[in-house]
Amino acid sequence: MTENDKSRRTFLKATGAAALTAGIAGCSGDGSSEPTDASTETGTGTGEQTPVVKERTEIVPGSTAVEKTGEYSFRITLREPFSFAVPVLAYSAFSIVPEGVVGDIQGYDGDMSYEEFSTSNPVGAGPFRFETWESGDGGEFAATAFEDYHGEAADFDLQDAIITSPTARFNYFLNENADVAGIPTEKYEPNKVDLPSGAGQRTGSYGPLQNDKTVNMARTPTINTFYVGFNMEKVPKAVRQAMAYVVNRESFVESVFKSRGAGAYNLTPTQIFPGGASAYQEHWQGYDGGDTGGSGFDGLSGYPYSPNQNDVAAAKQVMREAGYGPDNRFELNWLQYESGTWKQMANTIRSRLEAAFIDMNISSAAFGPLLSQSEKGQHEALTLGWIADYPAPQNFLQLVDPPNTVYDAEGTQPNGARLFWSEDAMADENVRQFMVDQFDRIQNNPGTSEEAKQTRADAAVKLEEGLWASAAMIPIYHRTDDLFWYDTVDYDAPGAMGASRSKMVNAASGVKGGTVNGISATFNSLDPIASGNTASGGKIMDMFDAPFNYPNAAPEAEPLLVEDFEANDELTQYEFKLKEGVQFQGDYGEVTADDAVYSIRRLVESSNSTNTYFPLSVLNIDREERTVTYTEAPSGE
Amino acid sequence: MNRSIYLLKRIALALPVILFGLTVTFLILYRGPLDPANAILGQDAAPSDVRRLRVALGYINPDGSPVPLWQQYYGVMSDLLLFDFGNSWAVQRNVSVASIIVSRMPATLWLGFWSVMVALVVGIPTGFFAGLRANSLSDYVASGGGIVWRAMPNFWLAVILAGSLTAGGLMSWYRHFPCGPNENPCAWRTDVVTTPSEVSNLFSTIDLFTGVPVLEMLFIPVPNGFNLLIAFKWILPAALVLGSASMGNEIRIGRTAVLESINSKYVETAKAKGLSPRRIIVKHVGRNAAIPLLPVIMGEFYLLIGGSVLVEKVFSINGLGNLFFRAIIVPDIPVVMALVFIFVLINVFVNITQDLLYTVIDPRVTLEDTG
């Protein structure tokens, strides 16, 4: 988060809750028109009748700080130092498309209509050429190998059936219609697994299935964390701690998720935890009884809430100490996304909390309503998950940076974990300040020097401890992804960044019949800047190439369309040199710097872009903004 | 009253029904807890993207003020009533809703057609058969079977049937029937789930005179024999599930109706006149028995709208029911509104047809106003 963002938040706070709720009331933000960025309220308050004079800032078209510096080289300028530019540029939204292919930014008319590009004629420089897409449940997607691919061309084609129902997917796989697939938890039988023990990705077999076949299986711990977060303005610390005491991660993972995951004590997943897996384990073990607050708070040694057990007695005690009892019970609303497994877990937690004077109501919502309710702070306890955008602790820990946990309808920074960790939160102010300071240490030490890395690592670990002390959020588990395949393909299962970050050309070989048949979820667009979910992200990865890539989803990004790059000492300017001679599909010629500039400008400036979070919030590419003043009629609703 | 005047009157009366249905749907969708912008963009969306999308979707004005509900209502309704369904929000971004619906229609029509056929062709004759042999063993078997079919809920039957058709299931032979299990490739092979391409190629448009497809000339749809067969084999399990409940109903009501008419005086008279049993059954018993059956048969159309959502989901059929479900989940409000509009129109149309058919079957039913 930038200093600007922070001062803006403080400003909003100063104008009082009224201004904030005014922005929320219309479920709308405070307004702007098409290309927008941050906007600032300078109005006269929210008086009933007075028209509100507002300012908004919008990005000046063409001002995105990405420029061509040679036929094959281009430069990106950032507003602030950032050392993870390379992994971020591996994200599929940064895929390079031919200059002027669509006319959705200023200066281009477009070679084809947007609808054509995004549904029936996507053009990239990736290993597969688009063939057909029949959208919808029961439809199909097909792509053929691109012979002129700049890397090693695939010797097989792709064919995916689009199926959403877990049972139907499983049936499709059982009938050997698909070579590679996942198996939904409800159909998965742990006793059929034959995997070697150990950490990291493991490969073995699974079966026999009901069709008498035994299939290959890979279990991959992917980089993610699923958690319960609290609205700290509504839920007292004692209640949060009580829940932490009764949560027994290991037994949840075993009984609810059939051991397809690992208990989570830190928000930062094992693979990217400073010091690695062993440091992760050591970090939470051996709590020495340290205080979870107080003026001298400087972190904790070990996880304080009875790890690996269901400690109802401790939950009861912490509630008693806070003045609750049989006649003074707390009513807690639990909001979760639609999921049978989480429901099962919620029921268990509810029955345990009953003894600790907490009555829990469970409700569930689809993802959209869940997000909009929680950004307005209408929730109390909430289940969510986070899957790595790039493999670094701060990608997770930004979720719990206190200023980022309060909804802010403005700007480019998405809401973090919806904890509402404001000054009004029912929490120790010292711990809050501790969290803010530690996150600033990460922000202020972006460099690649050993010292900077050490400082960031230390701050990351401290943030985890502050999170324990406040019980603002209870990390529950890190999911592992299982993939299964028949002998019709030699499959090298994707790594920790997950299958949606891998290209099939890197995963499959020795394909019998010349086509890899898979199963895909529904997706709604083939335009890289509008790819919304993991299913379309996977398709984009196969058809398009970005400047960088996670080879078969291993968590180390490597150059792909880029040959070389250098950054200035401040890490604010990156200059990239593209590989020469890389061809686009379909007669669009060579990939040059003009194409790269156009593609990144589209991601920032196009109204079709649904991923500006990456260039504007994560990378924070420099851009020019202009202020527009306008008058808003008093809201009459 | 003249039949065409009656028809016009019914159509005029249907307008408020259509408006009411659409208004209620509008209120549920626009006043309910759905949040398309957040659902489309997800958890790590930049707030500026969310706001921009809300403007594009017509929830807020460019200056940030909320668009008043009546204004949204007016916009949505006037477009719908002019059959301008707009573009999809989330199912397939920026693609016209009409083209999405058209692309999903063949699978649903094919499913609907065969489930009605299954019910009609199996249900009614079985019911008549049972009625004519009342209280015999074959009656017990037939009407007992009817009750069992009626009692099995769609969602259960669909899952069971899909499971037993899958490899390792009781009826897994069906997928490659009539080829052997190891005969590869087998053109007859059908999958349990997903939609084969044959469904969208049931007919070719062939020029009447030259036999080649020419768009500019007079052309007619010609069935593609093999595609029809494959598509029939593929749809049969799903159609059986969807038609099962009405089939059971038709067996039961058909039996009762036949029993009622067969014992009535006019049948005795006909017998006395020396009419052949065949003529009695077709001309007298059958026609009278059809009266109580009519609403049951017409009711199947409603069932197809509601039931197809479920069956299409389980069998992953890329049809309108599945589209409807998906559109509500994502949510894609233009698609939902367009589909509801179409469903309401079908409903009203079926209702009017049913009333007209009464007068055809039973001359005693007139269109006179009683007042």
mmCIF file of C-alpha atoms in Angstrom, chain A residues 27-28 30-34 36-37 39 114-115 119 133-139 161 163-165 168 171-172 174-175 177 210-211 227 368-369 371-372 375 384-386 389 408-414 418 522-524 606 608-613 630 632 637, chain B residues 31 33-35 38-49 51-52 54-56 60-66 89-96 104 159 162-163 165-169 175 189 191-195 312-319 322 326 329:
data_model
loop_
_atom_site.group_PDB
_atom_site.id
_atom_site.type_symbol
_atom_site.label_atom_id
_atom_site.label_comp_id
_atom_site.label_asym_id
_atom_site.label_seq_id
_atom_site.Cartn_x
_atom_site.Cartn_y
_atom_site.Cartn_z
ATOM 1 C CA CYS A 27 -23.578 -0.318 -2.800
ATOM 2 C CA SER A 28 -21.719 1.735 -5.263
ATOM 3 C CA ASP A 30 -18.654 7.373 -4.463
ATOM 4 C CA GLY A 31 -18.712 7.452 -8.117
ATOM 5 C CA SER A 32 -16.695 7.955 -11.210
ATOM 6 C CA SER A 33 -16.996 7.272 -14.859
ATOM 7 C CA GLU A 34 -15.222 4.877 -17.143
ATOM 8 C CA THR A 36 -10.925 5.600 -13.027
ATOM 9 C CA ASP A 37 -8.555 5.225 -10.253
ATOM 10 C CA SER A 39 -11.194 9.288 -6.011
ATOM 11 C CA TYR A 114 -14.021 -7.350 -29.108
ATOM 12 C CA GLU A 115 -16.618 -10.102 -29.147
ATOM 13 C CA THR A 119 -14.972 -15.598 -27.764
ATOM 14 C CA TRP A 133 -15.310 -23.133 -27.679
ATOM 15 C CA GLU A 134 -18.879 -24.107 -26.986
ATOM 16 C CA SER A 135 -19.496 -22.359 -23.716
ATOM 17 C CA GLY A 136 -21.666 -23.684 -20.930
ATOM 18 C CA ASP A 137 -22.026 -26.798 -18.816
ATOM 19 C CA GLY A 138 -21.803 -29.731 -21.217
ATOM 20 C CA GLY A 139 -19.931 -27.716 -23.830
ATOM 21 C CA ALA A 161 -15.266 -31.111 -21.750
ATOM 22 C CA ILE A 163 -18.615 -29.957 -16.765
ATOM 23 C CA THR A 164 -19.581 -28.364 -13.452
ATOM 24 C CA SER A 165 -21.379 -31.037 -11.435
ATOM 25 C CA ALA A 168 -20.874 -35.766 -13.659
ATOM 26 C CA ASN A 171 -18.543 -40.209 -14.199
ATOM 27 C CA TYR A 172 -16.825 -38.653 -17.194
ATOM 28 C CA LEU A 174 -14.609 -43.155 -14.892
ATOM 29 C CA ASN A 175 -15.678 -43.681 -18.487
ATOM 30 C CA ASN A 177 -13.453 -39.830 -21.529
ATOM 31 C CA GLN A 210 -15.285 -48.824 -9.868
ATOM 32 C CA ASN A 211 -14.225 -49.435 -13.477
ATOM 33 C CA TYR A 227 -9.296 -19.240 7.216
ATOM 34 C CA GLY A 368 -20.828 -12.513 -4.807
ATOM 35 C CA PRO A 369 -23.234 -11.778 -1.943
ATOM 36 C CA LEU A 371 -18.111 -10.539 -0.721
ATOM 37 C CA SER A 372 -20.497 -7.612 -0.807
ATOM 38 C CA GLU A 375 -17.005 -5.569 2.544
ATOM 39 C CA LEU A 384 -12.580 -17.251 2.978
ATOM 40 C CA GLY A 385 -9.425 -18.479 1.324
ATOM 41 C CA TRP A 386 -6.482 -16.912 -0.444
ATOM 42 C CA ASP A 389 -0.894 -14.302 -6.705
ATOM 43 C CA ASP A 408 -12.513 1.390 1.122
ATOM 44 C CA ALA A 409 -14.620 1.841 -1.959
ATOM 45 C CA GLU A 410 -11.916 3.862 -3.596
ATOM 46 C CA GLY A 411 -8.595 3.156 -5.117
ATOM 47 C CA THR A 412 -7.092 0.077 -6.584
ATOM 48 C CA GLN A 413 -6.288 -1.891 -3.473
ATOM 49 C CA PRO A 414 -8.849 -4.622 -2.875
ATOM 50 C CA ARG A 418 -12.425 -7.976 5.920
ATOM 51 C CA THR A 522 -17.127 -22.992 -17.069
ATOM 52 C CA PHE A 523 -15.424 -19.763 -18.032
ATOM 53 C CA ASN A 524 -16.642 -16.628 -19.706
ATOM 54 C CA SER A 606 -9.139 -0.829 -21.301
ATOM 55 C CA ASN A 608 -12.670 -4.592 -20.649
ATOM 56 C CA SER A 609 -9.931 -5.148 -18.095
ATOM 57 C CA THR A 610 -11.072 -6.872 -14.935
ATOM 58 C CA ASN A 611 -7.561 -7.335 -13.620
ATOM 59 C CA THR A 612 -6.227 -3.835 -12.936
ATOM 60 C CA TYR A 613 -5.451 -5.065 -9.439
ATOM 61 C CA TYR A 630 -18.391 17.030 -10.584
ATOM 62 C CA GLU A 632 -23.523 14.659 -7.368
ATOM 63 C CA GLU A 637 -33.301 6.517 -2.477
ATOM 64 C CA ARG B 31 -33.742 -6.023 -4.950
ATOM 65 C CA PRO B 33 -28.930 -10.102 -2.382
ATOM 66 C CA LEU B 34 -27.273 -10.767 -5.754
ATOM 67 C CA ASP B 35 -24.170 -8.737 -6.397
ATOM 68 C CA ASN B 38 -18.468 -8.655 -6.986
ATOM 69 C CA ALA B 39 -19.351 -12.120 -8.204
ATOM 70 C CA ILE B 40 -17.893 -11.476 -11.645
ATOM 71 C CA LEU B 41 -14.693 -9.848 -10.440
ATOM 72 C CA GLY B 42 -13.954 -11.938 -7.369
ATOM 73 C CA GLN B 43 -12.098 -11.418 -4.159
ATOM 74 C CA ASP B 44 -9.032 -9.529 -5.341
ATOM 75 C CA ALA B 45 -10.798 -7.102 -7.657
ATOM 76 C CA ALA B 46 -9.652 -3.515 -7.544
ATOM 77 C CA PRO B 47 -12.488 -1.361 -6.178
ATOM 78 C CA SER B 48 -12.118 0.888 -9.217
ATOM 79 C CA ASP B 49 -12.858 -2.116 -11.464
ATOM 80 C CA ARG B 51 -17.209 0.539 -9.679
ATOM 81 C CA ARG B 52 -16.591 0.667 -13.406
ATOM 82 C CA ARG B 54 -21.377 -1.334 -11.840
ATOM 83 C CA VAL B 55 -21.633 1.631 -14.162
ATOM 84 C CA ALA B 56 -21.462 -0.662 -17.180
ATOM 85 C CA ILE B 60 -24.905 3.294 -10.852
ATOM 86 C CA ASN B 61 -24.588 6.381 -13.006
ATOM 87 C CA PRO B 62 -21.186 7.467 -14.266
ATOM 88 C CA ASP B 63 -21.172 10.105 -11.556
ATOM 89 C CA GLY B 64 -21.596 7.427 -8.902
ATOM 90 C CA SER B 65 -25.185 7.987 -7.846
ATOM 91 C CA PRO B 66 -27.348 4.886 -7.850
ATOM 92 C CA TRP B 89 -22.691 -10.254 -18.200
ATOM 93 C CA ALA B 90 -21.017 -13.343 -16.928
ATOM 94 C CA VAL B 91 -22.008 -16.536 -18.736
ATOM 95 C CA GLN B 92 -20.118 -15.416 -21.831
ATOM 96 C CA ARG B 93 -19.042 -11.817 -21.438
ATOM 97 C CA ASN B 94 -20.328 -9.389 -24.076
ATOM 98 C CA VAL B 95 -22.015 -12.017 -26.229
ATOM 99 C CA SER B 96 -25.650 -11.414 -27.120
ATOM 100 C CA ARG B 104 -28.521 -23.936 -26.089
ATOM 101 C CA VAL B 159 -28.234 -39.715 -10.266
ATOM 102 C CA ALA B 162 -26.217 -41.793 -14.543
ATOM 103 C CA GLY B 163 -24.327 -43.932 -12.061
ATOM 104 C CA LEU B 165 -24.633 -46.142 -17.027
ATOM 105 C CA THR B 166 -21.102 -45.280 -15.966
ATOM 106 C CA ALA B 167 -18.256 -47.771 -16.232
ATOM 107 C CA GLY B 168 -18.608 -50.314 -13.445
ATOM 108 C CA GLY B 169 -22.372 -49.720 -13.234
ATOM 109 C CA ARG B 175 -22.787 -46.638 -23.766
ATOM 110 C CA ARG B 189 -20.680 -44.824 -28.547
ATOM 111 C CA ASP B 191 -21.249 -40.572 -23.227
ATOM 112 C CA VAL B 192 -23.254 -40.385 -20.048
ATOM 113 C CA VAL B 193 -22.514 -36.717 -19.568
ATOM 114 C CA THR B 194 -21.836 -33.733 -21.876
ATOM 115 C CA THR B 195 -23.596 -32.926 -25.117
ATOM 116 C CA GLU B 312 -29.591 -31.221 -17.475
ATOM 117 C CA LYS B 313 -27.345 -30.567 -14.507
ATOM 118 C CA VAL B 314 -26.896 -34.234 -13.612
ATOM 119 C CA PHE B 315 -26.285 -35.308 -17.211
ATOM 120 C CA SER B 316 -24.345 -32.118 -18.061
ATOM 121 C CA ILE B 317 -26.596 -31.368 -20.996
ATOM 122 C CA ASN B 318 -25.762 -27.994 -22.476
ATOM 123 C CA GLY B 319 -29.356 -26.789 -22.609
ATOM 124 C CA ASN B 322 -28.467 -25.628 -17.284
ATOM 125 C CA ARG B 326 -25.725 -21.111 -14.261
ATOM 126 C CA ILE B 329 -25.492 -18.644 -9.791
#
